[in-house]
CSV table of C-alpha atoms in Angstrom, one decimal:
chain,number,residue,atom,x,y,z
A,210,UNK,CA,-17.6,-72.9,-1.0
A,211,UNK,CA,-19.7,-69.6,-2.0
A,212,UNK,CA,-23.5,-70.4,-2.4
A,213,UNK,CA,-25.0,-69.5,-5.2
A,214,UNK,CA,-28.7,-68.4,-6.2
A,215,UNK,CA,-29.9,-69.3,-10.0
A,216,UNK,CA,-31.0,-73.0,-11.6
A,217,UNK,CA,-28.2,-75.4,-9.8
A,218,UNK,CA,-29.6,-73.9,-6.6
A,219,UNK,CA,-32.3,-75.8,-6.6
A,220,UNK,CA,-32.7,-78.0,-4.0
A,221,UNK,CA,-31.2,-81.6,-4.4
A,222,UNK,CA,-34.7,-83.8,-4.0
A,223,UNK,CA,-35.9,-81.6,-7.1
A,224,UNK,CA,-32.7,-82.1,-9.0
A,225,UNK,CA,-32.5,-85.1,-11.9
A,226,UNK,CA,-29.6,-87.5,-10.8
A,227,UNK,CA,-27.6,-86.3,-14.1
A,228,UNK,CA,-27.8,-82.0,-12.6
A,229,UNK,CA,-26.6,-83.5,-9.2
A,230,UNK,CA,-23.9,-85.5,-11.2
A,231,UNK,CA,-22.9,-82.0,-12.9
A,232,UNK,CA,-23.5,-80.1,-9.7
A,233,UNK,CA,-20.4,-82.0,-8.1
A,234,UNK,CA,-18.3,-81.8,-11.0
A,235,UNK,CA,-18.6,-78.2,-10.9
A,236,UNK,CA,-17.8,-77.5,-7.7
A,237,UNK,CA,-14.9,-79.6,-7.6
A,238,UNK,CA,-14.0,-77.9,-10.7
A,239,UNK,CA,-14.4,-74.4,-8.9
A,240,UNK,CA,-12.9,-75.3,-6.0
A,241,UNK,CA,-9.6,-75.9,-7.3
A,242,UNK,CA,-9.6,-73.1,-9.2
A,243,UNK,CA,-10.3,-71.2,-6.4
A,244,UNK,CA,-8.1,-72.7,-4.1
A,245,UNK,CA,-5.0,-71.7,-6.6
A,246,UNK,CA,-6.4,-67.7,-7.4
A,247,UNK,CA,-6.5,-67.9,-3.8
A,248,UNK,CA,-2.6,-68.5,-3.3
A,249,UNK,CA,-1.7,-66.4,-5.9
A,250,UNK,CA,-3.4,-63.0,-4.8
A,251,UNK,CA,-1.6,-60.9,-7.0
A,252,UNK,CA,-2.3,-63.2,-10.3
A,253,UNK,CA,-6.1,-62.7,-8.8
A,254,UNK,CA,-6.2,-58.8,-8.8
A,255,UNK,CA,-4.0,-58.5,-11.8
A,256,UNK,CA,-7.1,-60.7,-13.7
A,257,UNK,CA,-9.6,-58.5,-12.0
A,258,UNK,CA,-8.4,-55.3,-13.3
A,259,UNK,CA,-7.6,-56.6,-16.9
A,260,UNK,CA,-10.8,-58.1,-17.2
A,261,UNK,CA,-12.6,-55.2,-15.7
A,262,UNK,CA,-10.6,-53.0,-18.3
A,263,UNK,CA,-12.0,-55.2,-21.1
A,264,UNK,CA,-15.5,-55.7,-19.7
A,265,UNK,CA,-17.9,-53.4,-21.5
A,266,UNK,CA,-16.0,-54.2,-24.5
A,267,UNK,CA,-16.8,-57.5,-24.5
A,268,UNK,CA,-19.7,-57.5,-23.2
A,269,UNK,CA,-21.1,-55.4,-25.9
A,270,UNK,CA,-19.3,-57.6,-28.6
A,271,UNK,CA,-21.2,-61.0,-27.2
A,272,UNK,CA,-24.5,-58.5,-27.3
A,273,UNK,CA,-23.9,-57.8,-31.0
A,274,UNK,CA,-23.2,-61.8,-31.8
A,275,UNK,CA,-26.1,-63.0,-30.5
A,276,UNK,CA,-28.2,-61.1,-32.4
A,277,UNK,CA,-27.4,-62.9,-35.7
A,278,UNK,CA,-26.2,-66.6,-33.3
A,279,UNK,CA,-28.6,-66.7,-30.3
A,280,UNK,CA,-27.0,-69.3,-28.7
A,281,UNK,CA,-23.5,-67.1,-28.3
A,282,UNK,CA,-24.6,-65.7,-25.0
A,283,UNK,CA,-25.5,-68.7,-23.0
A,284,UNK,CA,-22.0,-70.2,-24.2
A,285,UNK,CA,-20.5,-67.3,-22.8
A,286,UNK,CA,-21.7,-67.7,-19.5
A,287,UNK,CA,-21.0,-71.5,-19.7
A,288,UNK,CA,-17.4,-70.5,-20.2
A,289,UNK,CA,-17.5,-68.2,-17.8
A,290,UNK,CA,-19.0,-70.1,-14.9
A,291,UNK,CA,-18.3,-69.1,-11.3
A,292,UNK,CA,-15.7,-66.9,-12.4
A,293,UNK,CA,-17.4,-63.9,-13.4
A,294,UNK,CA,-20.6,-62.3,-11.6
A,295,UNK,CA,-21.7,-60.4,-8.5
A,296,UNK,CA,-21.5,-61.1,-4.8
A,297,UNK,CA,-24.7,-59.5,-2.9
A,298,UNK,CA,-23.5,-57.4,0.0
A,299,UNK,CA,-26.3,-55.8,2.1
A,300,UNK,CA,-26.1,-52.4,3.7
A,301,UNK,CA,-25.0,-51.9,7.3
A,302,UNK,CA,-28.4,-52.9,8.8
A,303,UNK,CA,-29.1,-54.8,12.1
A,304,UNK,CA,-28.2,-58.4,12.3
A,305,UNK,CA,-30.9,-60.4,14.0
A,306,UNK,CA,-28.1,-62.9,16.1
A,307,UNK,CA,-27.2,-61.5,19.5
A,308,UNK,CA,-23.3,-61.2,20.1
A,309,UNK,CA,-22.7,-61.9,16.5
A,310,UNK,CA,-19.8,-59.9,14.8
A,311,UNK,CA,-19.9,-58.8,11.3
A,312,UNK,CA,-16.7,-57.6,9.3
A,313,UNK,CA,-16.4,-55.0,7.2
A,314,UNK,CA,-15.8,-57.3,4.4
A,315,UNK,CA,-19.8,-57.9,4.7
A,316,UNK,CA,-21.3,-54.6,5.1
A,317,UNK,CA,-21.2,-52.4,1.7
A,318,UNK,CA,-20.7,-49.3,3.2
A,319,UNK,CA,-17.8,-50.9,5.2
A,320,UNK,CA,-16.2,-52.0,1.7
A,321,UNK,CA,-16.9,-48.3,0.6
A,322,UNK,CA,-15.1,-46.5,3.1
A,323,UNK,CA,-12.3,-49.1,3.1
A,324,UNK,CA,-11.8,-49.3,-0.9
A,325,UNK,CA,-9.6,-46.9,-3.3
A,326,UNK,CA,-12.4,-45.9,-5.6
A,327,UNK,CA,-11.1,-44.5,-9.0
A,328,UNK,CA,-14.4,-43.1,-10.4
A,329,UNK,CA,-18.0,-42.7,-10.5
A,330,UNK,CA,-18.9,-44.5,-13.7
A,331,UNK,CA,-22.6,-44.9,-16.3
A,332,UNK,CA,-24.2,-48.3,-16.0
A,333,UNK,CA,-23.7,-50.5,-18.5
A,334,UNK,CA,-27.0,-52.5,-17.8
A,335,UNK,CA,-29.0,-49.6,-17.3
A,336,UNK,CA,-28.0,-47.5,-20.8
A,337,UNK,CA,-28.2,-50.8,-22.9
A,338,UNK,CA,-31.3,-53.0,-21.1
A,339,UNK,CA,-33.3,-50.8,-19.3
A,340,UNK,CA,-36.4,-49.1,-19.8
A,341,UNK,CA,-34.6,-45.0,-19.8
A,342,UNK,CA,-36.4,-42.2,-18.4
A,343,UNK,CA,-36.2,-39.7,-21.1
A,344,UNK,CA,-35.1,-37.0,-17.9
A,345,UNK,CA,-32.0,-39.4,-17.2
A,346,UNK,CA,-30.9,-41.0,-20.2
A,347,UNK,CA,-27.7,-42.3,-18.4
A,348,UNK,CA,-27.8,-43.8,-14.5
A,349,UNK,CA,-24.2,-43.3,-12.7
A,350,UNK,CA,-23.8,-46.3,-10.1
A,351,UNK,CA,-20.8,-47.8,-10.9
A,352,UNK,CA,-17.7,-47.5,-8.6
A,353,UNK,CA,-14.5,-48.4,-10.6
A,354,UNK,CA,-11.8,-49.4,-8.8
A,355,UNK,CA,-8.2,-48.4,-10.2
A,356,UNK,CA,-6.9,-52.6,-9.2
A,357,UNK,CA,-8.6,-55.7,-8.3
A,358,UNK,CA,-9.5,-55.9,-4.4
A,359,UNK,CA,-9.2,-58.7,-2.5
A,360,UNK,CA,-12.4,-59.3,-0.4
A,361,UNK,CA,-10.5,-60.7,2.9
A,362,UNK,CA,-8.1,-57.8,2.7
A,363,UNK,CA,-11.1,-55.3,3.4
A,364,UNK,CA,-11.2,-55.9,6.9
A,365,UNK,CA,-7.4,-54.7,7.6
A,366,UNK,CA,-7.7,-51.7,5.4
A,367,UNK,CA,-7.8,-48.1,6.8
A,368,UNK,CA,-10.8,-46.1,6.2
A,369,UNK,CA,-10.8,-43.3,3.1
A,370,UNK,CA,-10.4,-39.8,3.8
A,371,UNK,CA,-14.3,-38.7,3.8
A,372,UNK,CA,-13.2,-35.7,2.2
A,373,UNK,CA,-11.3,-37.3,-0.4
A,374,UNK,CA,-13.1,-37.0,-4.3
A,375,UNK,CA,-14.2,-40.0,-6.4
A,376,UNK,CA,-15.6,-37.5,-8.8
A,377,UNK,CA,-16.1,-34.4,-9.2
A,378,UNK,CA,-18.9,-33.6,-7.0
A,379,UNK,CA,-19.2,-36.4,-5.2
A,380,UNK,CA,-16.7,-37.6,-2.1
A,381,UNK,CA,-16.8,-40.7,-0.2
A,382,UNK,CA,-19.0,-38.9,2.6
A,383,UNK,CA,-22.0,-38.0,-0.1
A,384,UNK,CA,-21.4,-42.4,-1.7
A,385,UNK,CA,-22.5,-43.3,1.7
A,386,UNK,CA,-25.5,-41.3,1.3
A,387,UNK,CA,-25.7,-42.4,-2.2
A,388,UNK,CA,-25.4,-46.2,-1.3
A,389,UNK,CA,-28.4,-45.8,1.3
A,390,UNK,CA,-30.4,-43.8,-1.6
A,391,UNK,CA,-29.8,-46.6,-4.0
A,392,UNK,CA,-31.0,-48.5,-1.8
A,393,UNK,CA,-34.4,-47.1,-1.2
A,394,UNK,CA,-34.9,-47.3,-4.4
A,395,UNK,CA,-34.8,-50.9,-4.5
A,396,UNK,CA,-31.4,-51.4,-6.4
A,397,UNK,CA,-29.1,-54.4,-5.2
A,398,UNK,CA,-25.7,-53.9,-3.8
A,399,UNK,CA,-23.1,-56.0,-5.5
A,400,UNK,CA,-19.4,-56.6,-5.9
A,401,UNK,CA,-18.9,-57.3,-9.8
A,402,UNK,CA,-16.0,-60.1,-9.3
A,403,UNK,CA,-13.1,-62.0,-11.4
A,404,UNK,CA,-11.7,-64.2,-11.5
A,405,UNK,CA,-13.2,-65.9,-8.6
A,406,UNK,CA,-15.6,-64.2,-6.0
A,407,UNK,CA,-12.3,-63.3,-4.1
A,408,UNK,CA,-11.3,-60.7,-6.2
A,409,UNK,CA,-13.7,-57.9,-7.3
A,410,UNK,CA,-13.2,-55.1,-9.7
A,411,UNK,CA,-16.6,-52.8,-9.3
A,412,UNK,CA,-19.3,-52.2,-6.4
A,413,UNK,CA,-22.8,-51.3,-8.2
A,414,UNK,CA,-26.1,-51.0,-7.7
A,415,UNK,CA,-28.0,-51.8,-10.4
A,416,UNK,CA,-31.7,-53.2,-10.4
A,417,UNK,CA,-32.6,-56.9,-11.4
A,418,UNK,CA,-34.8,-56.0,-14.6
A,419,UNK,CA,-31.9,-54.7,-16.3
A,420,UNK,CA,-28.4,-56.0,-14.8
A,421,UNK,CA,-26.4,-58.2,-16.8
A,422,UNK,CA,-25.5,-60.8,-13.7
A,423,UNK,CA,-29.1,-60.3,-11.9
A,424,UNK,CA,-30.7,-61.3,-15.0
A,425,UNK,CA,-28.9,-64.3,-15.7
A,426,UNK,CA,-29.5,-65.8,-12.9
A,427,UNK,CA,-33.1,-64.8,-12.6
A,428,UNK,CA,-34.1,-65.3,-16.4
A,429,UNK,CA,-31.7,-68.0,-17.4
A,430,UNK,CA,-30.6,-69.8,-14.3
A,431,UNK,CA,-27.1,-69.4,-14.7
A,432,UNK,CA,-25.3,-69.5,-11.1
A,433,UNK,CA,-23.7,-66.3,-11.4
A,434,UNK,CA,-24.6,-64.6,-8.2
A,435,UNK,CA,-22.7,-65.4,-4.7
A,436,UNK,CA,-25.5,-64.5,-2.3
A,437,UNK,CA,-24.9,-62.5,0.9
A,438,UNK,CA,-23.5,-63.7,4.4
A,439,UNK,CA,-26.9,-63.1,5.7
A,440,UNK,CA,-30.3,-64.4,5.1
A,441,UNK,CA,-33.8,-62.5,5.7
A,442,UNK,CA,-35.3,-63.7,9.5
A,443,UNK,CA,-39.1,-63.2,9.8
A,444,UNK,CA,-40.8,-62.4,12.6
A,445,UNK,CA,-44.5,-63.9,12.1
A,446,UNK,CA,-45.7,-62.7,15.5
A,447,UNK,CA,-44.6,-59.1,14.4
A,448,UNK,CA,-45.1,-59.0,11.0
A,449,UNK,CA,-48.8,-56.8,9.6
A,450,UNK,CA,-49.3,-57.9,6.3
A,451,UNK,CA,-48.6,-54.9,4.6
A,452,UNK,CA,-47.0,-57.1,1.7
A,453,UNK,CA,-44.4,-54.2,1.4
A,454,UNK,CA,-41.9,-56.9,1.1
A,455,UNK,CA,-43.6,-58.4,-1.7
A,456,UNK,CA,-42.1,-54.8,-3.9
A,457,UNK,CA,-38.9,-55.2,-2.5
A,458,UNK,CA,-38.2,-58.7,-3.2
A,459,UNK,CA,-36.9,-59.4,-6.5
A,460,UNK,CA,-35.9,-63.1,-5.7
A,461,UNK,CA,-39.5,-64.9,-5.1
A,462,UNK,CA,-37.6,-65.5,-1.2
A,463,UNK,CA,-41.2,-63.3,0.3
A,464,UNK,CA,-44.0,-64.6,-1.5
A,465,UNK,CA,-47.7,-64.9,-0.8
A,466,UNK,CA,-49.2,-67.6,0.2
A,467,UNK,CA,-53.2,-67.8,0.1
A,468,UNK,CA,-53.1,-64.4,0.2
A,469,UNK,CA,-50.4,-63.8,2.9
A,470,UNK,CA,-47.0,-62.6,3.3
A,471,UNK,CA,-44.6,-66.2,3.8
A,472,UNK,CA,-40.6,-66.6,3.4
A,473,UNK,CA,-38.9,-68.7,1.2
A,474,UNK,CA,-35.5,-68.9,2.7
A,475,UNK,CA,-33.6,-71.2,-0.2
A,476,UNK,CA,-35.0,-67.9,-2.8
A,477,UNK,CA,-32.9,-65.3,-0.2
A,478,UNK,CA,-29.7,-63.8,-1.7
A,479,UNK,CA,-29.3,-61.7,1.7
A,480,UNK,CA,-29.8,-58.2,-0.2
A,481,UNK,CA,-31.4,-56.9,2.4
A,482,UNK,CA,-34.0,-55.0,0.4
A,483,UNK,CA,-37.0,-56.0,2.2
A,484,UNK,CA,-35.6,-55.5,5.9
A,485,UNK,CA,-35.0,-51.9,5.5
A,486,UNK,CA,-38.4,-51.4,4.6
A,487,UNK,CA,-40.1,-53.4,6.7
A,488,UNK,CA,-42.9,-50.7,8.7
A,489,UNK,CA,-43.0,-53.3,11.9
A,490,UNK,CA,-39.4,-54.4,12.2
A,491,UNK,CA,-40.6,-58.1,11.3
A,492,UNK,CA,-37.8,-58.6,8.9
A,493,UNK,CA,-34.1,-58.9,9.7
A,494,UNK,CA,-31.1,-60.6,8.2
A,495,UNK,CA,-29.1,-63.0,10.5
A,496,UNK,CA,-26.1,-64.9,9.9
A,497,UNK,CA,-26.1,-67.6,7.6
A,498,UNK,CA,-25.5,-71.4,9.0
């Protein structure tokens, strides 16, 4: 079963009796819908394209609604729980557990390289809810694929043609530079999924102040984010309180703690974001249990 960060992460000591009660519920639910999408792969990516055909426009019609019926938004994300949302995928950075292998179903500029990309596309997120620099009144992140994927297939696909264009001035050698740019910037990897976190339909980057699936989790609580394979390691002995991690981390997992840098491991979604930053190595992502 995929773990998920938002409210019903919380840990089960916290929880009242009736959330643990509706915790198992829903993931018995989810796991047998899951289960069948998962024996019927082509069903799967057939519902992942379709939906991610429709996607903006609904999106933007459940935007409109809930500015005259407030509650329309949260009872869209009830009915669509655990089957839309993103699935954090770091870059290809150093895994902290010796001898460990890592697929390229777990590594975004493995799933990159492997995937048929159809275009370069605007973000939603960042043209409707964020703040807009007058100089770039549009943000292109979005990679559209032209049909669902299926995330185990990734590991037996052939690498792209690094030459080959997924706009018109950009090829899948510049996205990797792209990828590590967005990065940098402190922008979260993701596979946008339907209708189960098998099946994905768009990799973004988009930052948690203004992306749809990132917010609702973080704002609202709904489960709708599948964290990474990986989870941040820290290295006490090695770490110099430079609190750079602090800026990265836009999941509470590296807080401070009278008035020095601690982890949080149950906050971590695996983004990666505060390893690649880290001046003195201290943070790394290993494997999760």
């Amino acid at each position: 079963m995929y773990q998920f960060y938002g409210q019903l992460g919380s840990p089960a000591a916290k929880r009242p009796r009736y959330l643990s009660r509706l915790m198992q519920k829903r993931a018995k639910r989810l796991a047998r819908w899951y289960a069948y999408i998962k024996r019927n792969k082509p069903l799967g990516q057939a519902l992942s394209v379709l939906f991610g055909a429709l996607e903006l426009a609904i999106m933007e019609i459940v935007r409109l609604i809930t500015k005259f019926i407030p509650s329309t938004h949260a009872r869209f994300m009830r009915f669509l729980d655990g089957k839309w949302g993103s699935k954090i995928v770091p870059l290809n950075v150093k895994i902290d557990d010796v001898g460990t292998a890592v697929l390229p179903s777990q590594q975004i500029l493995e799933i990159a390289r492997r995937t048929p990309i159809r275009s370069l596309n605007w973000c939603y997120c960042y043209r409707t809810f964020g703040k807009k620099d007058p100089a770039q009144p549009d943000r292109y992140s979005c990679l559209a694929l032209g049909w669902g994927q299926n995330v185990q297939a990734i590991d037996a696909m052939a690498k792209q043609d690094p030459n080959k264009k997924i706009s018109k001035n950009l090829t899948y050698d510049e996205l990797e530079r792209k990828l590590i740019e967005w990065n940098d910037q402190g922008y979260v990897h993701q596979l946008i999924y339907f209708p189960s976190p098998d099946y994905f339909y768009i990799i973004c980057a988009c930052h948690p102040d203004f992306c749809l699936t990132l917010a609702n989790t973080r704002k609202w609580g709904f489960p709708a984010v599948v964290k990474s394979d990986f989870i941040a390691a820290w290295d006490a002995s090695k770490c110099k309180q430079c609190k750079t991690c602090l800026q990265r981390c836009h999941f509470n997992a590296m807080q401070e703690v009278a008035g020095m840098v601690a982890l949080e491991p149950r906050n971590c979604v695996g983004c990666g974001l505060c390893t690649t930053k880290c001046p003195s190595g201290a943070l790394t992502l290993k494997k999760r249990a």
